[in-house]
JSON list of C-alpha atoms in Angstrom, two decimals:
[
{"chain": "A", "resi": 1, "resn": "MET", "atom": "CA", "xyz": [-10.56, 12.14, 1.63]},
{"chain": "A", "resi": 2, "resn": "LYS", "atom": "CA", "xyz": [-11.08, 15.80, 2.50]},
{"chain": "A", "resi": 3, "resn": "ASN", "atom": "CA", "xyz": [-8.18, 18.23, 2.03]},
{"chain": "A", "resi": 4, "resn": "VAL", "atom": "CA", "xyz": [-6.10, 15.64, 0.17]},
{"chain": "A", "resi": 5, "resn": "GLU", "atom": "CA", "xyz": [-5.23, 16.40, -3.44]},
{"chain": "A", "resi": 6, "resn": "ARG", "atom": "CA", "xyz": [-5.34, 13.48, -5.86]},
{"chain": "A", "resi": 7, "resn": "LEU", "atom": "CA", "xyz": [-3.16, 13.33, -8.96]},
{"chain": "A", "resi": 8, "resn": "ARG", "atom": "CA", "xyz": [-3.08, 10.90, -11.86]},
{"chain": "A", "resi": 9, "resn": "VAL", "atom": "CA", "xyz": [0.24, 9.36, -12.88]},
{"chain": "A", "resi": 10, "resn": "LEU", "atom": "CA", "xyz": [-0.30, 7.63, -16.21]},
{"chain": "A", "resi": 11, "resn": "ASN", "atom": "CA", "xyz": [-3.42, 5.57, -15.48]},
{"chain": "A", "resi": 12, "resn": "ALA", "atom": "CA", "xyz": [-3.14, 5.53, -11.69]},
{"chain": "A", "resi": 13, "resn": "PRO", "atom": "CA", "xyz": [-4.58, 7.80, -8.98]},
{"chain": "A", "resi": 14, "resn": "VAL", "atom": "CA", "xyz": [-2.24, 8.88, -6.20]},
{"chain": "A", "resi": 15, "resn": "ASP", "atom": "CA", "xyz": [-2.72, 11.24, -3.26]},
{"chain": "A", "resi": 16, "resn": "VAL", "atom": "CA", "xyz": [-0.39, 14.09, -2.40]},
{"chain": "A", "resi": 17, "resn": "LEU", "atom": "CA", "xyz": [0.80, 13.10, 1.07]},
{"chain": "A", "resi": 18, "resn": "THR", "atom": "CA", "xyz": [3.59, 13.27, 3.57]},
{"chain": "A", "resi": 19, "resn": "MET", "atom": "CA", "xyz": [4.03, 10.44, 6.04]},
{"chain": "A", "resi": 20, "resn": "ASN", "atom": "CA", "xyz": [2.58, 12.58, 8.85]},
{"chain": "A", "resi": 21, "resn": "LYS", "atom": "CA", "xyz": [-0.43, 13.51, 6.72]},
{"chain": "A", "resi": 22, "resn": "ALA", "atom": "CA", "xyz": [-0.94, 9.86, 5.76]},
{"chain": "A", "resi": 23, "resn": "ILE", "atom": "CA", "xyz": [-0.90, 8.83, 9.45]},
{"chain": "A", "resi": 24, "resn": "ASP", "atom": "CA", "xyz": [-3.45, 11.52, 10.36]},
{"chain": "A", "resi": 25, "resn": "CYS", "atom": "CA", "xyz": [-5.73, 10.56, 7.46]},
{"chain": "A", "resi": 26, "resn": "ALA", "atom": "CA", "xyz": [-5.52, 6.83, 8.21]},
{"chain": "A", "resi": 27, "resn": "CYS", "atom": "CA", "xyz": [-6.40, 7.38, 11.88]},
{"chain": "A", "resi": 28, "resn": "GLU", "atom": "CA", "xyz": [-9.28, 9.64, 10.93]},
{"chain": "A", "resi": 29, "resn": "LEU", "atom": "CA", "xyz": [-10.67, 7.02, 8.56]},
{"chain": "A", "resi": 30, "resn": "ALA", "atom": "CA", "xyz": [-10.23, 4.24, 11.13]},
{"chain": "A", "resi": 31, "resn": "LYS", "atom": "CA", "xyz": [-12.25, 6.11, 13.75]},
{"chain": "A", "resi": 32, "resn": "ASP", "atom": "CA", "xyz": [-15.25, 6.51, 11.44]},
{"chain": "A", "resi": 33, "resn": "HIS", "atom": "CA", "xyz": [-17.29, 3.28, 11.40]},
{"chain": "A", "resi": 34, "resn": "SER", "atom": "CA", "xyz": [-20.20, 4.80, 9.48]},
{"chain": "A", "resi": 35, "resn": "ASN", "atom": "CA", "xyz": [-18.72, 3.43, 6.26]},
{"chain": "A", "resi": 36, "resn": "ILE", "atom": "CA", "xyz": [-15.62, 1.29, 5.67]},
{"chain": "A", "resi": 37, "resn": "SER", "atom": "CA", "xyz": [-12.68, 3.11, 4.11]},
{"chain": "A", "resi": 38, "resn": "TYR", "atom": "CA", "xyz": [-9.90, 1.57, 2.04]},
{"chain": "A", "resi": 39, "resn": "ILE", "atom": "CA", "xyz": [-6.21, 2.49, 2.16]},
{"chain": "A", "resi": 40, "resn": "VAL", "atom": "CA", "xyz": [-4.15, 1.22, -0.76]},
{"chain": "A", "resi": 41, "resn": "ALA", "atom": "CA", "xyz": [-0.55, 1.61, -1.88]},
{"chain": "A", "resi": 42, "resn": "VAL", "atom": "CA", "xyz": [0.26, 2.39, -5.50]},
{"chain": "A", "resi": 43, "resn": "ASN", "atom": "CA", "xyz": [3.55, 1.55, -7.20]},
{"chain": "A", "resi": 44, "resn": "PRO", "atom": "CA", "xyz": [4.54, 0.79, -10.81]},
{"chain": "A", "resi": 45, "resn": "GLU", "atom": "CA", "xyz": [3.55, -2.86, -10.50]},
{"chain": "A", "resi": 46, "resn": "LYS", "atom": "CA", "xyz": [0.11, -1.85, -9.26]},
{"chain": "A", "resi": 47, "resn": "THR", "atom": "CA", "xyz": [-0.42, 0.38, -12.32]},
{"chain": "A", "resi": 48, "resn": "TYR", "atom": "CA", "xyz": [-0.01, -2.68, -14.55]},
{"chain": "A", "resi": 49, "resn": "ALA", "atom": "CA", "xyz": [-2.35, -4.69, -12.33]},
{"chain": "A", "resi": 50, "resn": "MET", "atom": "CA", "xyz": [-4.95, -1.96, -12.92]},
{"chain": "A", "resi": 51, "resn": "LYS", "atom": "CA", "xyz": [-4.60, -2.47, -16.67]},
{"chain": "A", "resi": 52, "resn": "GLU", "atom": "CA", "xyz": [-4.95, -6.23, -16.40]},
{"chain": "A", "resi": 53, "resn": "SER", "atom": "CA", "xyz": [-7.82, -6.43, -13.88]},
{"chain": "A", "resi": 54, "resn": "GLU", "atom": "CA", "xyz": [-11.02, -4.41, -13.99]},
{"chain": "A", "resi": 55, "resn": "VAL", "atom": "CA", "xyz": [-11.66, -5.36, -10.35]},
{"chain": "A", "resi": 56, "resn": "ILE", "atom": "CA", "xyz": [-8.28, -4.00, -9.22]},
{"chain": "A", "resi": 57, "resn": "ARG", "atom": "CA", "xyz": [-8.73, -0.83, -11.30]},
{"chain": "A", "resi": 58, "resn": "ASP", "atom": "CA", "xyz": [-12.19, -0.10, -9.95]},
{"chain": "A", "resi": 59, "resn": "PHE", "atom": "CA", "xyz": [-11.14, -0.88, -6.38]},
{"chain": "A", "resi": 60, "resn": "ILE", "atom": "CA", "xyz": [-8.12, 1.46, -6.45]},
{"chain": "A", "resi": 61, "resn": "GLU", "atom": "CA", "xyz": [-10.19, 4.19, -8.11]},
{"chain": "A", "resi": 62, "resn": "LYS", "atom": "CA", "xyz": [-12.70, 4.09, -5.23]},
{"chain": "A", "resi": 63, "resn": "ALA", "atom": "CA", "xyz": [-10.06, 3.85, -2.47]},
{"chain": "A", "resi": 64, "resn": "ASP", "atom": "CA", "xyz": [-10.27, 6.58, 0.17]},
{"chain": "A", "resi": 65, "resn": "LEU", "atom": "CA", "xyz": [-6.52, 6.97, 0.56]},
{"chain": "A", "resi": 66, "resn": "VAL", "atom": "CA", "xyz": [-3.99, 6.08, -2.17]},
{"chain": "A", "resi": 67, "resn": "ILE", "atom": "CA", "xyz": [-0.43, 6.34, -0.90]},
{"chain": "A", "resi": 68, "resn": "PRO", "atom": "CA", "xyz": [2.61, 6.83, -3.21]},
{"chain": "A", "resi": 69, "resn": "ASP", "atom": "CA", "xyz": [4.37, 3.63, -2.19]},
{"chain": "A", "resi": 70, "resn": "GLY", "atom": "CA", "xyz": [6.90, 3.32, -5.02]},
{"chain": "A", "resi": 71, "resn": "ILE", "atom": "CA", "xyz": [9.67, 5.70, -6.03]},
{"chain": "A", "resi": 72, "resn": "GLY", "atom": "CA", "xyz": [8.49, 5.16, -9.62]},
{"chain": "A", "resi": 73, "resn": "ILE", "atom": "CA", "xyz": [5.22, 6.87, -8.74]},
{"chain": "A", "resi": 74, "resn": "VAL", "atom": "CA", "xyz": [7.12, 9.75, -7.12]},
{"chain": "A", "resi": 75, "resn": "PHE", "atom": "CA", "xyz": [9.24, 10.05, -10.28]},
{"chain": "A", "resi": 76, "resn": "GLY", "atom": "CA", "xyz": [6.15, 9.95, -12.48]},
{"chain": "A", "resi": 77, "resn": "ALA", "atom": "CA", "xyz": [4.42, 12.69, -10.47]},
{"chain": "A", "resi": 78, "resn": "LYS", "atom": "CA", "xyz": [7.46, 14.94, -10.83]},
{"chain": "A", "resi": 79, "resn": "MET", "atom": "CA", "xyz": [7.82, 14.32, -14.57]},
{"chain": "A", "resi": 80, "resn": "LEU", "atom": "CA", "xyz": [4.16, 14.46, -15.59]},
{"chain": "A", "resi": 81, "resn": "CYS", "atom": "CA", "xyz": [2.45, 16.59, -12.93]},
{"chain": "A", "resi": 82, "resn": "ASN", "atom": "CA", "xyz": [5.38, 18.77, -11.84]},
{"chain": "A", "resi": 83, "resn": "ARG", "atom": "CA", "xyz": [4.66, 17.78, -8.24]},
{"chain": "A", "resi": 84, "resn": "ARG", "atom": "CA", "xyz": [7.28, 16.67, -5.75]},
{"chain": "A", "resi": 85, "resn": "LEU", "atom": "CA", "xyz": [5.80, 13.86, -3.67]},
{"chain": "A", "resi": 86, "resn": "GLU", "atom": "CA", "xyz": [7.17, 12.20, -0.58]},
{"chain": "A", "resi": 87, "resn": "ARG", "atom": "CA", "xyz": [7.33, 8.44, -0.87]},
{"chain": "A", "resi": 88, "resn": "VAL", "atom": "CA", "xyz": [5.05, 6.87, 1.75]},
{"chain": "A", "resi": 89, "resn": "ALA", "atom": "CA", "xyz": [5.95, 3.19, 1.93]},
{"chain": "A", "resi": 90, "resn": "GLY", "atom": "CA", "xyz": [3.05, 0.99, 2.98]},
{"chain": "A", "resi": 91, "resn": "ALA", "atom": "CA", "xyz": [5.30, -1.03, 5.32]},
{"chain": "A", "resi": 92, "resn": "ASP", "atom": "CA", "xyz": [6.34, 2.16, 7.11]},
{"chain": "A", "resi": 93, "resn": "LEU", "atom": "CA", "xyz": [2.81, 3.59, 7.26]},
{"chain": "A", "resi": 94, "resn": "MET", "atom": "CA", "xyz": [1.45, 0.40, 8.84]},
{"chain": "A", "resi": 95, "resn": "GLN", "atom": "CA", "xyz": [4.08, 0.50, 11.58]},
{"chain": "A", "resi": 96, "resn": "GLU", "atom": "CA", "xyz": [3.57, 4.22, 12.16]},
{"chain": "A", "resi": 97, "resn": "ILE", "atom": "CA", "xyz": [-0.15, 3.63, 12.61]},
{"chain": "A", "resi": 98, "resn": "CYS", "atom": "CA", "xyz": [0.70, 0.91, 15.15]},
{"chain": "A", "resi": 99, "resn": "ARG", "atom": "CA", "xyz": [3.05, 3.37, 16.92]},
{"chain": "A", "resi": 100, "resn": "VAL", "atom": "CA", "xyz": [0.35, 6.01, 17.41]},
{"chain": "A", "resi": 101, "resn": "SER", "atom": "CA", "xyz": [-2.56, 3.60, 17.84]},
{"chain": "A", "resi": 102, "resn": "GLY", "atom": "CA", "xyz": [-2.39, 3.65, 21.62]},
{"chain": "A", "resi": 103, "resn": "GLU", "atom": "CA", "xyz": [-2.70, 7.41, 21.96]},
{"chain": "A", "resi": 104, "resn": "GLN", "atom": "CA", "xyz": [-5.34, 7.39, 19.22]},
{"chain": "A", "resi": 105, "resn": "ASN", "atom": "CA", "xyz": [-7.22, 4.57, 20.99]},
{"chain": "A", "resi": 106, "resn": "LEU", "atom": "CA", "xyz": [-7.36, 2.48, 17.81]},
{"chain": "A", "resi": 107, "resn": "LYS", "atom": "CA", "xyz": [-8.07, -1.24, 17.95]},
{"chain": "A", "resi": 108, "resn": "ILE", "atom": "CA", "xyz": [-6.25, -3.41, 15.41]},
{"chain": "A", "resi": 109, "resn": "PHE", "atom": "CA", "xyz": [-6.94, -6.76, 13.72]},
{"chain": "A", "resi": 110, "resn": "ILE", "atom": "CA", "xyz": [-4.19, -8.41, 11.65]},
{"chain": "A", "resi": 111, "resn": "TYR", "atom": "CA", "xyz": [-5.05, -11.01, 8.99]},
{"chain": "A", "resi": 112, "resn": "GLY", "atom": "CA", "xyz": [-2.60, -12.72, 6.68]},
{"chain": "A", "resi": 113, "resn": "ALA", "atom": "CA", "xyz": [0.81, -14.41, 6.26]},
{"chain": "A", "resi": 114, "resn": "LYS", "atom": "CA", "xyz": [1.91, -17.74, 7.72]},
{"chain": "A", "resi": 115, "resn": "GLU", "atom": "CA", "xyz": [0.85, -18.61, 11.26]},
{"chain": "A", "resi": 116, "resn": "GLU", "atom": "CA", "xyz": [4.34, -18.23, 12.71]},
{"chain": "A", "resi": 117, "resn": "VAL", "atom": "CA", "xyz": [4.84, -14.93, 10.90]},
{"chain": "A", "resi": 118, "resn": "ASN", "atom": "CA", "xyz": [1.47, -13.54, 11.94]},
{"chain": "A", "resi": 119, "resn": "ALA", "atom": "CA", "xyz": [1.91, -14.57, 15.58]},
{"chain": "A", "resi": 120, "resn": "GLY", "atom": "CA", "xyz": [5.51, -13.38, 15.63]},
{"chain": "A", "resi": 121, "resn": "ALA", "atom": "CA", "xyz": [4.64, -9.98, 14.15]},
{"chain": "A", "resi": 122, "resn": "VAL", "atom": "CA", "xyz": [1.87, -9.47, 16.71]},
{"chain": "A", "resi": 123, "resn": "GLN", "atom": "CA", "xyz": [4.31, -10.30, 19.51]},
{"chain": "A", "resi": 124, "resn": "LYS", "atom": "CA", "xyz": [6.95, -7.92, 18.10]},
{"chain": "A", "resi": 125, "resn": "LEU", "atom": "CA", "xyz": [4.45, -5.08, 17.79]},
{"chain": "A", "resi": 126, "resn": "GLN", "atom": "CA", "xyz": [3.23, -5.62, 21.35]},
{"chain": "A", "resi": 127, "resn": "GLU", "atom": "CA", "xyz": [6.83, -5.55, 22.59]},
{"chain": "A", "resi": 128, "resn": "ARG", "atom": "CA", "xyz": [7.55, -2.32, 20.73]},
{"chain": "A", "resi": 129, "resn": "HIS", "atom": "CA", "xyz": [4.36, -0.52, 21.68]},
{"chain": "A", "resi": 130, "resn": "SER", "atom": "CA", "xyz": [3.19, -1.29, 25.20]},
{"chain": "A", "resi": 131, "resn": "ASN", "atom": "CA", "xyz": [-0.19, 0.41, 24.75]},
{"chain": "A", "resi": 132, "resn": "ILE", "atom": "CA", "xyz": [-1.09, -1.09, 21.36]},
{"chain": "A", "resi": 133, "resn": "GLN", "atom": "CA", "xyz": [-4.50, -2.79, 21.20]},
{"chain": "A", "resi": 134, "resn": "ILE", "atom": "CA", "xyz": [-4.35, -5.80, 18.88]},
{"chain": "A", "resi": 135, "resn": "VAL", "atom": "CA", "xyz": [-7.81, -7.25, 19.39]},
{"chain": "A", "resi": 136, "resn": "GLY", "atom": "CA", "xyz": [-7.52, -10.20, 17.00]},
{"chain": "A", "resi": 137, "resn": "ARG", "atom": "CA", "xyz": [-5.42, -11.95, 14.40]},
{"chain": "A", "resi": 138, "resn": "ALA", "atom": "CA", "xyz": [-5.67, -14.76, 11.83]},
{"chain": "A", "resi": 139, "resn": "ASN", "atom": "CA", "xyz": [-3.13, -16.30, 9.49]},
{"chain": "A", "resi": 140, "resn": "GLY", "atom": "CA", "xyz": [-3.61, -16.05, 5.74]},
{"chain": "A", "resi": 141, "resn": "PHE", "atom": "CA", "xyz": [-4.67, -19.68, 5.22]},
{"chain": "A", "resi": 142, "resn": "VAL", "atom": "CA", "xyz": [-8.31, -19.40, 6.18]},
{"chain": "A", "resi": 143, "resn": "LYS", "atom": "CA", "xyz": [-10.35, -21.62, 3.86]},
{"chain": "A", "resi": 144, "resn": "ALA", "atom": "CA", "xyz": [-12.94, -20.06, 1.59]},
{"chain": "A", "resi": 145, "resn": "GLU", "atom": "CA", "xyz": [-15.77, -21.88, 3.35]},
{"chain": "A", "resi": 146, "resn": "ASN", "atom": "CA", "xyz": [-14.65, -20.33, 6.67]},
{"chain": "A", "resi": 147, "resn": "MET", "atom": "CA", "xyz": [-14.29, -16.78, 5.37]},
{"chain": "A", "resi": 148, "resn": "ASN", "atom": "CA", "xyz": [-17.67, -15.55, 6.58]},
{"chain": "A", "resi": 149, "resn": "GLU", "atom": "CA", "xyz": [-16.76, -16.86, 10.06]},
{"chain": "A", "resi": 150, "resn": "LEU", "atom": "CA", "xyz": [-13.53, -14.82, 9.89]},
{"chain": "A", "resi": 151, "resn": "VAL", "atom": "CA", "xyz": [-15.50, -11.71, 8.93]},
{"chain": "A", "resi": 152, "resn": "GLU", "atom": "CA", "xyz": [-17.74, -12.29, 11.95]},
{"chain": "A", "resi": 153, "resn": "ARG", "atom": "CA", "xyz": [-14.65, -12.61, 14.18]},
{"chain": "A", "resi": 154, "resn": "ILE", "atom": "CA", "xyz": [-13.28, -9.34, 12.86]},
{"chain": "A", "resi": 155, "resn": "ASN", "atom": "CA", "xyz": [-16.57, -7.56, 13.43]},
{"chain": "A", "resi": 156, "resn": "ALA", "atom": "CA", "xyz": [-16.95, -9.05, 16.91]},
{"chain": "A", "resi": 157, "resn": "SER", "atom": "CA", "xyz": [-13.49, -7.77, 17.85]},
{"chain": "A", "resi": 158, "resn": "GLN", "atom": "CA", "xyz": [-14.73, -4.18, 17.28]},
{"chain": "A", "resi": 159, "resn": "ALA", "atom": "CA", "xyz": [-11.47, -3.41, 15.46]},
{"chain": "A", "resi": 160, "resn": "ASP", "atom": "CA", "xyz": [-11.05, 0.07, 14.04]},
{"chain": "A", "resi": 161, "resn": "ILE", "atom": "CA", "xyz": [-8.51, -0.94, 11.41]},
{"chain": "A", "resi": 162, "resn": "LEU", "atom": "CA", "xyz": [-7.84, -4.23, 9.65]},
{"chain": "A", "resi": 163, "resn": "PHE", "atom": "CA", "xyz": [-4.33, -4.86, 8.29]},
{"chain": "A", "resi": 164, "resn": "LEU", "atom": "CA", "xyz": [-4.51, -7.36, 5.44]},
{"chain": "A", "resi": 165, "resn": "ALA", "atom": "CA", "xyz": [-1.25, -9.19, 4.66]},
{"chain": "A", "resi": 166, "resn": "LEU", "atom": "CA", "xyz": [-2.24, -11.36, 1.72]},
{"chain": "A", "resi": 167, "resn": "GLY", "atom": "CA", "xyz": [-0.10, -9.85, -1.02]},
{"chain": "A", "resi": 168, "resn": "SER", "atom": "CA", "xyz": [-1.32, -8.17, -4.17]},
{"chain": "A", "resi": 169, "resn": "PRO", "atom": "CA", "xyz": [-3.68, -8.67, -5.97]},
{"chain": "A", "resi": 170, "resn": "LYS", "atom": "CA", "xyz": [-5.18, -11.18, -3.49]},
{"chain": "A", "resi": 171, "resn": "GLN", "atom": "CA", "xyz": [-5.64, -8.58, -0.75]},
{"chain": "A", "resi": 172, "resn": "GLU", "atom": "CA", "xyz": [-7.35, -6.10, -3.09]},
{"chain": "A", "resi": 173, "resn": "ASN", "atom": "CA", "xyz": [-9.68, -8.84, -4.34]},
{"chain": "A", "resi": 174, "resn": "TRP", "atom": "CA", "xyz": [-10.43, -9.84, -0.72]},
{"chain": "A", "resi": 175, "resn": "MET", "atom": "CA", "xyz": [-11.23, -6.26, 0.30]},
{"chain": "A", "resi": 176, "resn": "ASN", "atom": "CA", "xyz": [-13.43, -5.84, -2.74]},
{"chain": "A", "resi": 177, "resn": "GLU", "atom": "CA", "xyz": [-15.41, -9.00, -1.93]},
{"chain": "A", "resi": 178, "resn": "TYR", "atom": "CA", "xyz": [-15.61, -8.95, 1.86]},
{"chain": "A", "resi": 179, "resn": "GLY", "atom": "CA", "xyz": [-15.10, -5.27, 2.66]},
{"chain": "A", "resi": 180, "resn": "PRO", "atom": "CA", "xyz": [-18.81, -4.43, 2.45]},
{"chain": "A", "resi": 181, "resn": "LYS", "atom": "CA", "xyz": [-19.48, -7.02, 5.19]},
{"chain": "A", "resi": 182, "resn": "LEU", "atom": "CA", "xyz": [-16.99, -5.50, 7.62]},
{"chain": "A", "resi": 183, "resn": "ASN", "atom": "CA", "xyz": [-17.77, -3.08, 10.44]},
{"chain": "A", "resi": 184, "resn": "VAL", "atom": "CA", "xyz": [-14.21, -1.77, 10.77]},
{"chain": "A", "resi": 185, "resn": "GLY", "atom": "CA", "xyz": [-13.44, 1.88, 10.07]},
{"chain": "A", "resi": 186, "resn": "ALA", "atom": "CA", "xyz": [-10.57, 1.22, 7.66]},
{"chain": "A", "resi": 187, "resn": "CYS", "atom": "CA", "xyz": [-8.92, -1.64, 5.85]},
{"chain": "A", "resi": 188, "resn": "MET", "atom": "CA", "xyz": [-5.33, -1.49, 4.57]},
{"chain": "A", "resi": 189, "resn": "GLY", "atom": "CA", "xyz": [-3.41, -3.98, 2.45]},
{"chain": "A", "resi": 190, "resn": "ILE", "atom": "CA", "xyz": [0.14, -4.41, 3.76]},
{"chain": "A", "resi": 191, "resn": "GLY", "atom": "CA", "xyz": [1.58, -7.14, 1.53]},
{"chain": "A", "resi": 192, "resn": "GLY", "atom": "CA", "xyz": [4.68, -8.74, 3.06]},
{"chain": "A", "resi": 193, "resn": "THR", "atom": "CA", "xyz": [5.09, -6.22, 5.89]},
{"chain": "A", "resi": 194, "resn": "LEU", "atom": "CA", "xyz": [4.65, -8.85, 8.62]},
{"chain": "A", "resi": 195, "resn": "ASP", "atom": "CA", "xyz": [7.65, -10.75, 7.23]},
{"chain": "A", "resi": 196, "resn": "THR", "atom": "CA", "xyz": [9.82, -7.64, 7.57]},
{"chain": "A", "resi": 197, "resn": "ILE", "atom": "CA", "xyz": [8.60, -7.11, 11.15]},
{"chain": "A", "resi": 198, "resn": "VAL", "atom": "CA", "xyz": [9.65, -10.61, 12.26]},
{"chain": "A", "resi": 199, "resn": "GLY", "atom": "CA", "xyz": [12.80, -10.52, 10.12]},
{"chain": "A", "resi": 200, "resn": "THR", "atom": "CA", "xyz": [12.10, -13.42, 7.75]},
{"chain": "A", "resi": 201, "resn": "VAL", "atom": "CA", "xyz": [12.47, -10.86, 4.95]},
{"chain": "A", "resi": 202, "resn": "LYS", "atom": "CA", "xyz": [15.08, -8.13, 5.34]},
{"chain": "A", "resi": 203, "resn": "ARG", "atom": "CA", "xyz": [14.32, -4.59, 4.18]},
{"chain": "A", "resi": 204, "resn": "ALA", "atom": "CA", "xyz": [17.04, -2.66, 2.45]},
{"chain": "A", "resi": 205, "resn": "PRO", "atom": "CA", "xyz": [19.44, -0.78, 4.76]},
{"chain": "A", "resi": 206, "resn": "ASP", "atom": "CA", "xyz": [18.55, 2.85, 5.51]},
{"chain": "A", "resi": 207, "resn": "PHE", "atom": "CA", "xyz": [21.16, 4.06, 3.00]},
{"chain": "A", "resi": 208, "resn": "TYR", "atom": "CA", "xyz": [19.37, 2.41, 0.09]},
{"chain": "A", "resi": 209, "resn": "GLN", "atom": "CA", "xyz": [15.99, 3.62, 1.31]},
{"chain": "A", "resi": 210, "resn": "LYS", "atom": "CA", "xyz": [17.19, 7.21, 1.59]},
{"chain": "A", "resi": 211, "resn": "ILE", "atom": "CA", "xyz": [18.53, 7.27, -1.98]},
{"chain": "A", "resi": 212, "resn": "HIS", "atom": "CA", "xyz": [15.41, 5.50, -3.27]},
{"chain": "A", "resi": 213, "resn": "LEU", "atom": "CA", "xyz": [17.19, 2.34, -4.38]},
{"chain": "A", "resi": 214, "resn": "GLU", "atom": "CA", "xyz": [15.42, -0.13, -2.11]},
{"chain": "A", "resi": 215, "resn": "TRP", "atom": "CA", "xyz": [14.09, -1.89, -5.22]},
{"chain": "A", "resi": 216, "resn": "PHE", "atom": "CA", "xyz": [17.67, -2.28, -6.54]},
{"chain": "A", "resi": 217, "resn": "TYR", "atom": "CA", "xyz": [18.87, -3.75, -3.24]},
{"chain": "A", "resi": 218, "resn": "ARG", "atom": "CA", "xyz": [16.07, -6.33, -3.27]},
{"chain": "A", "resi": 219, "resn": "LEU", "atom": "CA", "xyz": [16.83, -7.20, -6.88]},
{"chain": "A", "resi": 220, "resn": "ALA", "atom": "CA", "xyz": [20.55, -7.61, -6.14]},
{"chain": "A", "resi": 221, "resn": "LYS", "atom": "CA", "xyz": [19.77, -9.87, -3.19]},
{"chain": "A", "resi": 222, "resn": "GLN", "atom": "CA", "xyz": [17.17, -11.86, -5.13]},
{"chain": "A", "resi": 223, "resn": "PRO", "atom": "CA", "xyz": [17.81, -11.78, -8.91]},
{"chain": "A", "resi": 224, "resn": "SER", "atom": "CA", "xyz": [14.77, -14.01, -9.45]},
{"chain": "A", "resi": 225, "resn": "ARG", "atom": "CA", "xyz": [12.66, -10.89, -8.76]},
{"chain": "A", "resi": 226, "resn": "PHE", "atom": "CA", "xyz": [13.72, -9.42, -12.11]},
{"chain": "A", "resi": 227, "resn": "TRP", "atom": "CA", "xyz": [10.76, -10.86, -14.00]},
{"chain": "A", "resi": 228, "resn": "ARG", "atom": "CA", "xyz": [8.42, -9.21, -11.52]},
{"chain": "A", "resi": 229, "resn": "GLN", "atom": "CA", "xyz": [10.37, -5.96, -11.22]},
{"chain": "A", "resi": 230, "resn": "ARG", "atom": "CA", "xyz": [10.78, -5.52, -14.98]},
{"chain": "A", "resi": 231, "resn": "ARG", "atom": "CA", "xyz": [7.60, -3.48, -14.78]},
{"chain": "A", "resi": 232, "resn": "VAL", "atom": "CA", "xyz": [9.50, -0.80, -12.85]},
{"chain": "A", "resi": 233, "resn": "PHE", "atom": "CA", "xyz": [11.62, -0.25, -15.96]},
{"chain": "A", "resi": 234, "resn": "PHE", "atom": "CA", "xyz": [8.59, -0.41, -18.29]},
{"chain": "A", "resi": 235, "resn": "PHE", "atom": "CA", "xyz": [6.86, 2.17, -16.12]},
{"chain": "A", "resi": 236, "resn": "GLY", "atom": "CA", "xyz": [9.88, 4.47, -16.25]},
{"chain": "A", "resi": 237, "resn": "PHE", "atom": "CA", "xyz": [9.98, 4.26, -20.05]},
{"chain": "A", "resi": 238, "resn": "ALA", "atom": "CA", "xyz": [6.23, 4.94, -20.21]},
{"chain": "A", "resi": 239, "resn": "VAL", "atom": "CA", "xyz": [6.63, 8.04, -18.04]},
{"chain": "A", "resi": 240, "resn": "LEU", "atom": "CA", "xyz": [9.45, 9.36, -20.22]},
{"chain": "A", "resi": 241, "resn": "ALA", "atom": "CA", "xyz": [7.42, 8.68, -23.38]},
{"chain": "A", "resi": 242, "resn": "ALA", "atom": "CA", "xyz": [4.43, 10.52, -21.91]},
{"chain": "A", "resi": 243, "resn": "LYS", "atom": "CA", "xyz": [6.69, 13.43, -20.94]},
{"chain": "A", "resi": 244, "resn": "ILE", "atom": "CA", "xyz": [8.14, 13.67, -24.45]},
{"chain": "A", "resi": 245, "resn": "LYS", "atom": "CA", "xyz": [4.65, 13.54, -25.94]},
{"chain": "A", "resi": 246, "resn": "LYS", "atom": "CA", "xyz": [3.52, 16.29, -23.58]},
{"chain": "A", "resi": 247, "resn": "ILE", "atom": "CA", "xyz": [6.47, 18.54, -24.49]},
{"chain": "A", "resi": 248, "resn": "THR", "atom": "CA", "xyz": [5.93, 17.91, -28.22]},
{"chain": "A", "resi": 249, "resn": "MET", "atom": "CA", "xyz": [2.25, 18.85, -27.99]},
{"chain": "A", "resi": 250, "resn": "CYS", "atom": "CA", "xyz": [3.11, 22.05, -26.12]},
{"chain": "A", "resi": 251, "resn": "HIS", "atom": "CA", "xyz": [5.61, 23.05, -28.83]},
{"chain": "A", "resi": 252, "resn": "ARG", "atom": "CA", "xyz": [3.03, 22.38, -31.53]},
{"chain": "A", "resi": 253, "resn": "GLN", "atom": "CA", "xyz": [0.44, 24.51, -29.77]},
{"chain": "A", "resi": 254, "resn": "GLU", "atom": "CA", "xyz": [2.92, 27.36, -29.35]},
{"chain": "A", "resi": 255, "resn": "ASN", "atom": "CA", "xyz": [3.78, 27.28, -33.05]},
{"chain": "A", "resi": 256, "resn": "GLU", "atom": "CA", "xyz": [0.20, 27.19, -34.31]}
]
């Protein structure tokens, strides 16, 4: 993406963005149908997925826009790159794109989640934004043998942007496999965002979001998430270890 600086935090790429910049870039990518563009969110969990899956690693490396979704990534950029990033949550970016889509004349297709969640989210978005153009939708239970038919539906809708609510790493794998067959301008994985729109999953209150403890709120509400969120702590330790190593090497070089 032109005029967007890309950093590396441990093994993961991440773009230097504000929310407003991310919205502008996403809309620009969506309007260009000459080649599909991919918008992905990076957080500590995703950095471990990159280590475990060559497909995920290669896909994120080639993504056109990599947003700093997790506060862990923001912390890592500050510690290792001396750059202060703004957290751009994927759930917020998706809804901001929907908010401006009418004035930007962007057509939207939404694929993923349960039928009632998908349908409910579309209805909620249409109620919130009277000029939004949602030109198609499909729940996340399309059978593999019907996937090419879904791709044809998406292309026939002439959508500019496809929001993919399949969860990670399924949505990255789907984009990697079927993305080249799409005629949309941009494709963005949005995980469980549709659930938060309809209210089946509650986001943390604004207070927790502002102090960057949304992850803690979710863990407190659902302790079973600990096994999944343990990687947030591992990532933090890895960042601190890398920082100490960097400082040690600088001292050695100064003393040589």
